[in-house]
Short mmCIF file of C-alpha atoms in Angstrom, two decimals:
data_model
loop_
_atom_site.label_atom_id
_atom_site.label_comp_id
_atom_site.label_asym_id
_atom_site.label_seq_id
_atom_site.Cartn_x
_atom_site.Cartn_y
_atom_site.Cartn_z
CA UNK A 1 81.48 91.73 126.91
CA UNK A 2 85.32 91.47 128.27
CA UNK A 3 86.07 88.67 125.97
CA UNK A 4 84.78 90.22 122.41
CA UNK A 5 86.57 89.16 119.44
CA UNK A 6 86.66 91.64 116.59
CA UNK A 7 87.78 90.61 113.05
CA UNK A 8 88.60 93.39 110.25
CA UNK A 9 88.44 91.74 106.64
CA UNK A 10 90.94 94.50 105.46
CA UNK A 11 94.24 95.91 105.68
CA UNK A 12 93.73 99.19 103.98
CA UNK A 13 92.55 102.39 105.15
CA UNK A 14 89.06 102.15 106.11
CA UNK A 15 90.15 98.59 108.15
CA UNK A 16 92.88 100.05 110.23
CA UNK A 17 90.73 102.98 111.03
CA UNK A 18 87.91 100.56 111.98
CA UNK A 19 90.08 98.55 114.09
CA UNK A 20 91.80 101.74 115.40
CA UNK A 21 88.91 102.84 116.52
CA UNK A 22 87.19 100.03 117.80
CA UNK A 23 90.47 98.51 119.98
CA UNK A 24 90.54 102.29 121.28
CA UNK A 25 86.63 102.36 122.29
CA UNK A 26 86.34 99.29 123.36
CA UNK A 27 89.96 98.36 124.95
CA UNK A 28 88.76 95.24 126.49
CA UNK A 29 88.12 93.57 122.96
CA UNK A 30 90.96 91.34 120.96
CA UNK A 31 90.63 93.20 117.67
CA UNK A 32 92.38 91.31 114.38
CA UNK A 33 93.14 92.77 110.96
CA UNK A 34 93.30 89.67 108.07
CA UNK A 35 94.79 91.40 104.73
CA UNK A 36 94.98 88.88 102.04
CA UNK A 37 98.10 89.97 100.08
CA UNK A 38 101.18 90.01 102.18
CA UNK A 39 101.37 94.09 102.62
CA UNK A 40 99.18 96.66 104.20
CA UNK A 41 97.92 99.86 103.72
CA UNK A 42 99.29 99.12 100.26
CA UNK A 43 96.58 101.93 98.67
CA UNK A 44 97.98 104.73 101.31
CA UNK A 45 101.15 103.83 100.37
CA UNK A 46 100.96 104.74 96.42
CA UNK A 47 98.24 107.22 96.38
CA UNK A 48 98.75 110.95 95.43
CA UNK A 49 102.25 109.80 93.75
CA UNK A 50 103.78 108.71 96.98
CA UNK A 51 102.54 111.61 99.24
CA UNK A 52 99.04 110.28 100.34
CA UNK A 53 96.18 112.83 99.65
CA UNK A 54 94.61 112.09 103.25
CA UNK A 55 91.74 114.84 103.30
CA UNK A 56 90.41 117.62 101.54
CA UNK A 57 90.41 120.96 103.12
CA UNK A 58 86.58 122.04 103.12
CA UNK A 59 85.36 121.76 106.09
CA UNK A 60 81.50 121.89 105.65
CA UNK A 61 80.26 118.26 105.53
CA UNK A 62 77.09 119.63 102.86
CA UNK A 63 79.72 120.97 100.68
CA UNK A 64 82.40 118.34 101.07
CA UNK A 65 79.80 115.31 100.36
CA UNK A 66 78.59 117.02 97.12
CA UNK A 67 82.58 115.70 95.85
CA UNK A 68 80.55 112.28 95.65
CA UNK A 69 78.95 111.04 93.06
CA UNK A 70 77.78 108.16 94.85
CA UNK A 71 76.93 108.16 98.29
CA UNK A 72 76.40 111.88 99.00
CA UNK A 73 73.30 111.36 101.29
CA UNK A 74 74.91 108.87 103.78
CA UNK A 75 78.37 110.19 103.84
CA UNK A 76 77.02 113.92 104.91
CA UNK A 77 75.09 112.45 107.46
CA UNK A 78 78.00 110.14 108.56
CA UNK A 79 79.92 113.35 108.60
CA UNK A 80 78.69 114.15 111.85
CA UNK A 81 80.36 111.64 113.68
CA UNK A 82 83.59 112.07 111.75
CA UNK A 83 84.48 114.76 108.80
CA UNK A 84 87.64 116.23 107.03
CA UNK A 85 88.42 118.17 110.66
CA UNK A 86 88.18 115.47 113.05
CA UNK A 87 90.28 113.76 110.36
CA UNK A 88 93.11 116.79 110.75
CA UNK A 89 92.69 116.92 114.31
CA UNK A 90 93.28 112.85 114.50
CA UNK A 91 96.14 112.66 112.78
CA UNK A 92 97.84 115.61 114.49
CA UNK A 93 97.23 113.82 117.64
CA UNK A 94 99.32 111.34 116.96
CA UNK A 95 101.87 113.88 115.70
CA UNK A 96 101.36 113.97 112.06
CA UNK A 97 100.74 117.40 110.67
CA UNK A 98 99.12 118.02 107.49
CA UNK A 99 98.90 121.06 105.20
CA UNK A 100 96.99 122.40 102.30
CA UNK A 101 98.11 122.73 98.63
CA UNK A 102 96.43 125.65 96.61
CA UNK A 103 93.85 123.71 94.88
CA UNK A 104 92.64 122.04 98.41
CA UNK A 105 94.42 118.66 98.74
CA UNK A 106 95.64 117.71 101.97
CA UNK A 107 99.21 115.88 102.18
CA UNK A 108 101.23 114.92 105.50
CA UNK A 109 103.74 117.87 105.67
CA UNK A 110 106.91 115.54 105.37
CA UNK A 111 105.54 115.12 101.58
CA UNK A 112 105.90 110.99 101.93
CA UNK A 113 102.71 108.75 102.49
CA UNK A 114 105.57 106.53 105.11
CA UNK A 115 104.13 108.91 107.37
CA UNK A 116 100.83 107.93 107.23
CA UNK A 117 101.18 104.58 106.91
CA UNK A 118 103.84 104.46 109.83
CA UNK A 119 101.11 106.22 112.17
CA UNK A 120 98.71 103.65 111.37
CA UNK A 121 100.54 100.89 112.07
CA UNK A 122 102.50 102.63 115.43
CA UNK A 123 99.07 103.00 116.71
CA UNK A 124 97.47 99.84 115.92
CA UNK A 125 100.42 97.76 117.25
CA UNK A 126 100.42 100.10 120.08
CA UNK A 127 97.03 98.96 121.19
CA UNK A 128 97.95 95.42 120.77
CA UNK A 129 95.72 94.96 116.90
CA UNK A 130 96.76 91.49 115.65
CA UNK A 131 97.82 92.17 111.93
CA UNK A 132 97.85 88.97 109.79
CA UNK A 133 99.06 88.97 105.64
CA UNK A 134 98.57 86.77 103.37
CA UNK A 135 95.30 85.70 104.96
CA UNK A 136 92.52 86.03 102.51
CA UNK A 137 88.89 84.81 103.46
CA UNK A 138 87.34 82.43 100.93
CA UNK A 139 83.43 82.23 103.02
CA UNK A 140 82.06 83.30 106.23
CA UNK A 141 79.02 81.69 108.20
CA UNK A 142 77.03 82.22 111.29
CA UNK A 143 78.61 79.99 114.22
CA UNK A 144 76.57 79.35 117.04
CA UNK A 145 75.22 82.12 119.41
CA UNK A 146 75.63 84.39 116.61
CA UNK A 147 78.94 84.29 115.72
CA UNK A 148 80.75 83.87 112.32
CA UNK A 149 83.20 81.23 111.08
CA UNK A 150 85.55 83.16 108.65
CA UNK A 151 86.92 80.29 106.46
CA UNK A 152 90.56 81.50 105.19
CA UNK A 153 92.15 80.39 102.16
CA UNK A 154 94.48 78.54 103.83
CA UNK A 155 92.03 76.52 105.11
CA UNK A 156 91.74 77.93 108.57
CA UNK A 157 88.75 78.55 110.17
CA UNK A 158 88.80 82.11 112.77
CA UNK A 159 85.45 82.67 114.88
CA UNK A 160 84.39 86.03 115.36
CA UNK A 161 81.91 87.99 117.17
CA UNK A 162 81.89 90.93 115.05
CA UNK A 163 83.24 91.10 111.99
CA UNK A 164 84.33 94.85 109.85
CA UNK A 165 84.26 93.72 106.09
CA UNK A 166 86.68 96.77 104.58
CA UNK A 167 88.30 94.63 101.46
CA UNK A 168 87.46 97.64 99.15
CA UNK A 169 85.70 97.52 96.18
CA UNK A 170 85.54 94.85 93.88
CA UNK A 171 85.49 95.44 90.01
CA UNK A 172 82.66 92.19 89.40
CA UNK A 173 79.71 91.19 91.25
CA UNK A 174 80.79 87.35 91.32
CA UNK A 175 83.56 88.71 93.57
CA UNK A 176 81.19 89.63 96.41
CA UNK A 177 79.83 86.12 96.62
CA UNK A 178 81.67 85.00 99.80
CA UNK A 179 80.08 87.36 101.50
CA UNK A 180 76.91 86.89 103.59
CA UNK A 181 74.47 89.68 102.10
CA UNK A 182 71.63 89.61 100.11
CA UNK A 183 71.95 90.67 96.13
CA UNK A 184 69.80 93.03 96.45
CA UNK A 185 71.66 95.23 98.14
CA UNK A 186 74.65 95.40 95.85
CA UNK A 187 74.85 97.64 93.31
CA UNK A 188 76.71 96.10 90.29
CA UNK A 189 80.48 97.38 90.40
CA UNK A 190 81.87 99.36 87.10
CA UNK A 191 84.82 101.31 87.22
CA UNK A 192 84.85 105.08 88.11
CA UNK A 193 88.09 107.45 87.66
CA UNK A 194 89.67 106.27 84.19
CA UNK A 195 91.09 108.49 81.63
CA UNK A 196 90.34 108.20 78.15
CA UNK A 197 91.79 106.29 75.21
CA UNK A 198 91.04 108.29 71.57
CA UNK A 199 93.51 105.96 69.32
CA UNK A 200 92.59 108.56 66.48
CA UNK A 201 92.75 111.76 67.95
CA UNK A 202 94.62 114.44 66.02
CA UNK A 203 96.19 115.60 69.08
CA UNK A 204 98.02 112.12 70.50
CA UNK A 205 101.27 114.26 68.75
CA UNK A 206 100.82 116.72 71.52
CA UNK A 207 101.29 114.23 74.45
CA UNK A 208 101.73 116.57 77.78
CA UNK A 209 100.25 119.29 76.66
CA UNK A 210 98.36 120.64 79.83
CA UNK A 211 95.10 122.88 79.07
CA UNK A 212 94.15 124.95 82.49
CA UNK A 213 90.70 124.87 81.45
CA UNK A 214 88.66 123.41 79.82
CA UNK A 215 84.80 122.05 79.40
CA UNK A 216 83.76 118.18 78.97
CA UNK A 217 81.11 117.01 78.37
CA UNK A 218 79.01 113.60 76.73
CA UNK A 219 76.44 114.10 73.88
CA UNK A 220 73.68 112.66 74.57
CA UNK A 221 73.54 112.38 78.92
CA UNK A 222 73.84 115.24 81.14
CA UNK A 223 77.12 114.84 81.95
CA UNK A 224 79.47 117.78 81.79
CA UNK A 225 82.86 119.10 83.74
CA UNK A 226 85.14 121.88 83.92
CA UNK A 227 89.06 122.27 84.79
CA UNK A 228 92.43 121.50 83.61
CA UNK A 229 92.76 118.98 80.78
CA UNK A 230 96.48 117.10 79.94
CA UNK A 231 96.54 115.48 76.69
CA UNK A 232 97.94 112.21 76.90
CA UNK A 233 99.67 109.59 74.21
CA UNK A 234 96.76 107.92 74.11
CA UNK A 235 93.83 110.61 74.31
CA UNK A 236 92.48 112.44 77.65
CA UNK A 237 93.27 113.25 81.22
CA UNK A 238 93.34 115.50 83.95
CA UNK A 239 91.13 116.07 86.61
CA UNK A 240 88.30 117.31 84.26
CA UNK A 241 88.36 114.11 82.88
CA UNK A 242 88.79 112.27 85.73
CA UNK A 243 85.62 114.01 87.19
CA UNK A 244 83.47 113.65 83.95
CA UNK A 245 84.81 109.54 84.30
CA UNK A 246 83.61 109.42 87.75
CA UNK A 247 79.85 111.40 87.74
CA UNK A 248 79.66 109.41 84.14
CA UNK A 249 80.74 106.34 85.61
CA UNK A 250 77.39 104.18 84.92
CA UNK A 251 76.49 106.02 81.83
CA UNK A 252 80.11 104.85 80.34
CA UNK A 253 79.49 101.59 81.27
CA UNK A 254 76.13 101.37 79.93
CA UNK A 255 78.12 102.28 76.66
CA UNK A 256 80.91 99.93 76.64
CA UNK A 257 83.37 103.26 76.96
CA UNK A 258 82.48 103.72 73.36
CA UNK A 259 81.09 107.29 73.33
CA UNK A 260 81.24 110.57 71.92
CA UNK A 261 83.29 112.96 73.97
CA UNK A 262 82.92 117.02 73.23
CA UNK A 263 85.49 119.52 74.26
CA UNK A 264 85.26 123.02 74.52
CA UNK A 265 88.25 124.37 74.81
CA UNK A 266 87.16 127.95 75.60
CA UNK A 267 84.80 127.45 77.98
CA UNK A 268 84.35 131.20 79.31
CA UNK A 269 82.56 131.73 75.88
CA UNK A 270 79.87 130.32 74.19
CA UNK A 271 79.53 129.98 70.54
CA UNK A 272 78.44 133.40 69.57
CA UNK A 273 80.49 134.98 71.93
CA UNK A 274 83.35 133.44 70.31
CA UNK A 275 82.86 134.56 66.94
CA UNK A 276 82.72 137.81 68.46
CA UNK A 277 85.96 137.68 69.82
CA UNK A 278 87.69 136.41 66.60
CA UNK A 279 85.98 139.67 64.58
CA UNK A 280 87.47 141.73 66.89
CA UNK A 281 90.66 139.90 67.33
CA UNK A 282 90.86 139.74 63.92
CA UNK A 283 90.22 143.03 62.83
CA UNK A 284 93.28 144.28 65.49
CA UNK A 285 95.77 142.14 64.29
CA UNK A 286 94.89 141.56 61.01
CA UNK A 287 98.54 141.64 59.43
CA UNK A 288 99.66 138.77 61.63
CA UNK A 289 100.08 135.10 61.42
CA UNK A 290 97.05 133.33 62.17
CA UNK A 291 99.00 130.29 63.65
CA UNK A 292 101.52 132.63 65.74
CA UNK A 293 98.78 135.42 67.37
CA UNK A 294 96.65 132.75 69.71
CA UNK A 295 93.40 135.33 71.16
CA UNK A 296 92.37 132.60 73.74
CA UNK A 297 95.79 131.67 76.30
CA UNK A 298 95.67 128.20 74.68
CA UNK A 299 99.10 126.26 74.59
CA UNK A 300 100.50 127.37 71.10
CA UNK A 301 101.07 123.51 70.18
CA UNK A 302 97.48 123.32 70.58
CA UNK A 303 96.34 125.90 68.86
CA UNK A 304 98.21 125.43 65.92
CA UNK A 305 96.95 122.02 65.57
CA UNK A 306 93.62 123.68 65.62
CA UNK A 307 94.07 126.22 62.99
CA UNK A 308 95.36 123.30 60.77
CA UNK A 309 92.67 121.12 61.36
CA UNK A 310 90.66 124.31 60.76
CA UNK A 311 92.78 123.79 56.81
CA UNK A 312 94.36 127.13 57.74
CA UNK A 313 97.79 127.28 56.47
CA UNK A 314 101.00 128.55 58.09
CA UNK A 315 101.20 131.47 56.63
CA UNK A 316 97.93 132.67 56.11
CA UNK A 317 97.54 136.18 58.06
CA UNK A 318 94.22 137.14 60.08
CA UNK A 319 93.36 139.75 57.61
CA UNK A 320 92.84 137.45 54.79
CA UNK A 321 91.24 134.29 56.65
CA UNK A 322 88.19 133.34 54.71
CA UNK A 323 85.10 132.99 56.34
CA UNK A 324 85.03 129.11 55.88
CA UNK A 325 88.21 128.02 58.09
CA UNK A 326 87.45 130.88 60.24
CA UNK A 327 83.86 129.25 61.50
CA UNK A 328 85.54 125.87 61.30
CA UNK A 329 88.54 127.48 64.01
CA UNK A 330 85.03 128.80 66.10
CA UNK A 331 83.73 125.20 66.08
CA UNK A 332 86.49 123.61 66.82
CA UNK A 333 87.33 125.90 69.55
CA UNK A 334 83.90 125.20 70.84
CA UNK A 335 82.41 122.05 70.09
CA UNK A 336 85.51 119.80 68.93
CA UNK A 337 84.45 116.08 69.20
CA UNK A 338 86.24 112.89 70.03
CA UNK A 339 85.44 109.34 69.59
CA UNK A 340 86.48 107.55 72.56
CA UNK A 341 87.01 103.77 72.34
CA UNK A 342 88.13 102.30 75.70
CA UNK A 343 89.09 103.23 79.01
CA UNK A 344 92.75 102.99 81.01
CA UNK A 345 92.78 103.21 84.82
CA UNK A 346 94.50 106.23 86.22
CA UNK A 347 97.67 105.45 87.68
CA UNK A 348 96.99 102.93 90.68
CA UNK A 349 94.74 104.69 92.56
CA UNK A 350 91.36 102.43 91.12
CA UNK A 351 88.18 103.06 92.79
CA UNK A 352 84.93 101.34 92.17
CA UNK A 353 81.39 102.61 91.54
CA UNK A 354 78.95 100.06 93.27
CA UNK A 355 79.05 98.13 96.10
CA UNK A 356 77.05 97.31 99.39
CA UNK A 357 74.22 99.53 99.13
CA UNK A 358 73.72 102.07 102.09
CA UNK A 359 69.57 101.00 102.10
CA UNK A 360 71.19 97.07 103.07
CA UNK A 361 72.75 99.25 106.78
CA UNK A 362 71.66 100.59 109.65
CA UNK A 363 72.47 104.74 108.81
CA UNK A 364 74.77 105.45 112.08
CA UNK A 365 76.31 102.62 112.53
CA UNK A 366 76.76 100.48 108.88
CA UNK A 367 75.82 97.16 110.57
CA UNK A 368 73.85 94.76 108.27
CA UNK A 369 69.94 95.17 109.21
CA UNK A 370 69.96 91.41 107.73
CA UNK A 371 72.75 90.60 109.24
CA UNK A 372 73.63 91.63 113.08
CA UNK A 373 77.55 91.92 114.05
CA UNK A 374 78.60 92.17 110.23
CA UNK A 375 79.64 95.71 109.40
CA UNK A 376 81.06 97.25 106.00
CA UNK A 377 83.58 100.74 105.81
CA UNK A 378 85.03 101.79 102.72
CA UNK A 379 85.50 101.25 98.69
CA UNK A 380 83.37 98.12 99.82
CA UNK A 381 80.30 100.41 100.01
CA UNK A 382 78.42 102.01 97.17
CA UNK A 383 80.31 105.15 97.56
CA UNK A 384 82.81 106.51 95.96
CA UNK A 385 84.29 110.46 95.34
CA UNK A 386 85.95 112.54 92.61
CA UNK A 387 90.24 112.92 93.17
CA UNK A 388 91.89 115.64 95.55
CA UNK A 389 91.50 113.55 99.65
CA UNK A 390 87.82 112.88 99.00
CA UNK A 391 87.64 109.04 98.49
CA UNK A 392 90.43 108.73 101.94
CA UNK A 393 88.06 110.84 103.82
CA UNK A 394 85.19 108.03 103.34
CA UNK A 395 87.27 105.78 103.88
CA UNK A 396 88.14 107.13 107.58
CA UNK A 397 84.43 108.49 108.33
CA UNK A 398 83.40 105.11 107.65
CA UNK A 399 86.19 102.80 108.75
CA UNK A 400 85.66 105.21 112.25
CA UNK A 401 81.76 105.20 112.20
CA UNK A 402 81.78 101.27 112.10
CA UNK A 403 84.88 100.87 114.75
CA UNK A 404 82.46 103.27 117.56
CA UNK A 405 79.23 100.98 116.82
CA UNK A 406 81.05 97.45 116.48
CA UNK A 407 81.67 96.46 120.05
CA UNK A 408 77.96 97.36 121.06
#
């Protein structure tokens, strides 16, 4: 079909890679990209603090998907037609190199997310993709022969034969109702990686404290992670958290963010073990401060906020520590509990859990099975992964996936 006309609903990541992709595999198309606020690519612009974490370097889709803790299934399937490497080898086509940072993450080697963003729109104006701002869509319809009418909100109406819906995700169901899909297959949006506010913690005097690791977990669900841990002004963060936010992300909800959070801060030993360890450590240093002669690596601020809390006093020496505060240090050290009351969003970077469900597509090609020519890539979709390249990676295997199938 010479004359197809392709509409993106989305000027982010997952949108330009769909229209990329579909203006490059189908050149006879007019593809169009409607953004509704007057920038692009805004998201690639601030994510990673400026430096765009495009991918994540593990490059075994079965390992890589298990970084999702929605959307696992799909994506590893999706994988096959796009993963993390074809994502390297893409970019570096187009002359952007990336490299790898110690812990995995996956930045554009000039350090700037410019680069990324420039790329995307050098090759999208390159293939002639009409990129409109400030063009929001307020409803879309079938037209006749199976078209859709995309009303805008400046009251312009833009027929389409195929139409890539990659707005990202939405944080209330009531703002998927322009869309033509059935309810059931949304899952009910709640936020996922948020940090967490603990207005009475003991420790909001050691703001920026960074623990390298450390073991989260919520009483009462299954939910537990491990890693660094960054005390904040107003309670929690780091990526530990940030991962326990995002696997937890329903559960949270479910509670209002009101919840019990437990933190072992010596995670390498269990409770026992510990006790152990401060015998011993104990019985070796016994003429010592207590508050100076830390067994455990912890940041000293830390630890001597948990030997007071423990009531043991500044000068009190090892050899002398009662057995009380001593097994109130072990607990602490182990099992020290937090009541967290509310939620903040970490940095810009907001991603949603929920969405259009996978079971609403067709698997290799994320077309509606209710509704033919309407596709979906991106935050849009019931997916959604932990931080370090993972949630840019589904936005390009998806944004990619539906671009191949669209002009079909």
């Amino acid at each position: 079909m010479s004359s197809l006309n392709i509409v993106v609903v989305g000027g982010g990541a997952s949108g330009f890679f769909g229209a990329i992709t579909a203006a490059e595999t189908f050149p006879d198309a007019t593809v169009t990209i409607l953004e509704k606020t007057r920038t692009v690519l805004n998201k690639v612009r601030i994510s990673g603090g400026g430096r765009c974490n495009v991918t994540h370097a593990c490059f075994e889709n079965r390992v890589f998907a298990k970084h999702y803790p929605r959307g696992e299934k799909p994506l590893r399937s999706l994988m096959d037609q796009f993963d993390a490497a074809a994502t390297v080898a893409w970019f570096e086509k187009r002359g952007v190199t990336l490299k790898t940072e110690a812990d995995g993450r996956m930045f554009p080697s000039t350090n700037t997310s410019e680069t990324i963003v420039t790329c995307l729109l050098q090759t999208a104006r390159r293939l002639g993709i009409s990129i409109r701002t400030s063009c929001g869509v307020s409803s879309m319809m079938r037209a006749e022969q199976g078209r859709w009418q995309l009303h805008l909100l400046t009251d312009e109406i833009i027929v389409a034969d195929r139409v890539l819906i990659a707005t990202g995700g939405f944080p209330k169901v009531d703002s998927y109702d322009w869309l033509p899909e059935q309810s059931e297959s949304l899952s009910s949006p709640v936020p996922s990686l948020f940090t967490f506010n603990v207005p009475d913690s003991p420790f909001l005097s050691l703001a920026g404290v960074a623990v390298p690791d450390a073991k989260v977990s919520v009483p009462g669900t299954k939910q537990e992670q491990r890693g660094p841990l960054l005390i904040t002004h107003w309670g929690f963060s780091g990526p530990a958290i940030l991962r326990l936010s995002a696997w937890a992300a329903r559960d949270l909800a479910d509670a209002t963010y009101q919840f019990t959070l437990r933190v072992n801060w010596t995670p390498t030993l269990n409770e026992n073990e510990l006790r152990v360890a401060l015998q011993d450590f104990r019985q070796q240093n016994g003429k010592k401060q207590v508050i100076s002669q830390n067994p455990f690596g912890l940041p000293s601020r830390l630890w001597q906020a948990l030997t007071q809390e423990s009531g043991i006093s500044e000068t009190q020496r090892w050899a002398d520590l009662p057995a009380k505060p001593l097994n109130r240090l072990s607990e602490r050290l182990t099992n020290s509990q937090f009541r967290v009351t509310g939620k903040s969003t970490f940095k810009d970077e907001f991603v949603t859990c929920g969405g259009i469900s996978f079971d609403a597509l067709h698997p290799q090609t994320l077309e509606s099975k209710a509704q033919p020519g309407l596709f979906f890539a991106g935050e849009v979709l019931d997916v959604d992964g932990i931080t370090g390249g993972f949630n840019f990676q589904s936005a390009w295997t998806t944004g990619y996936v539906a671009g191949l199938a669209i002009g079909h």
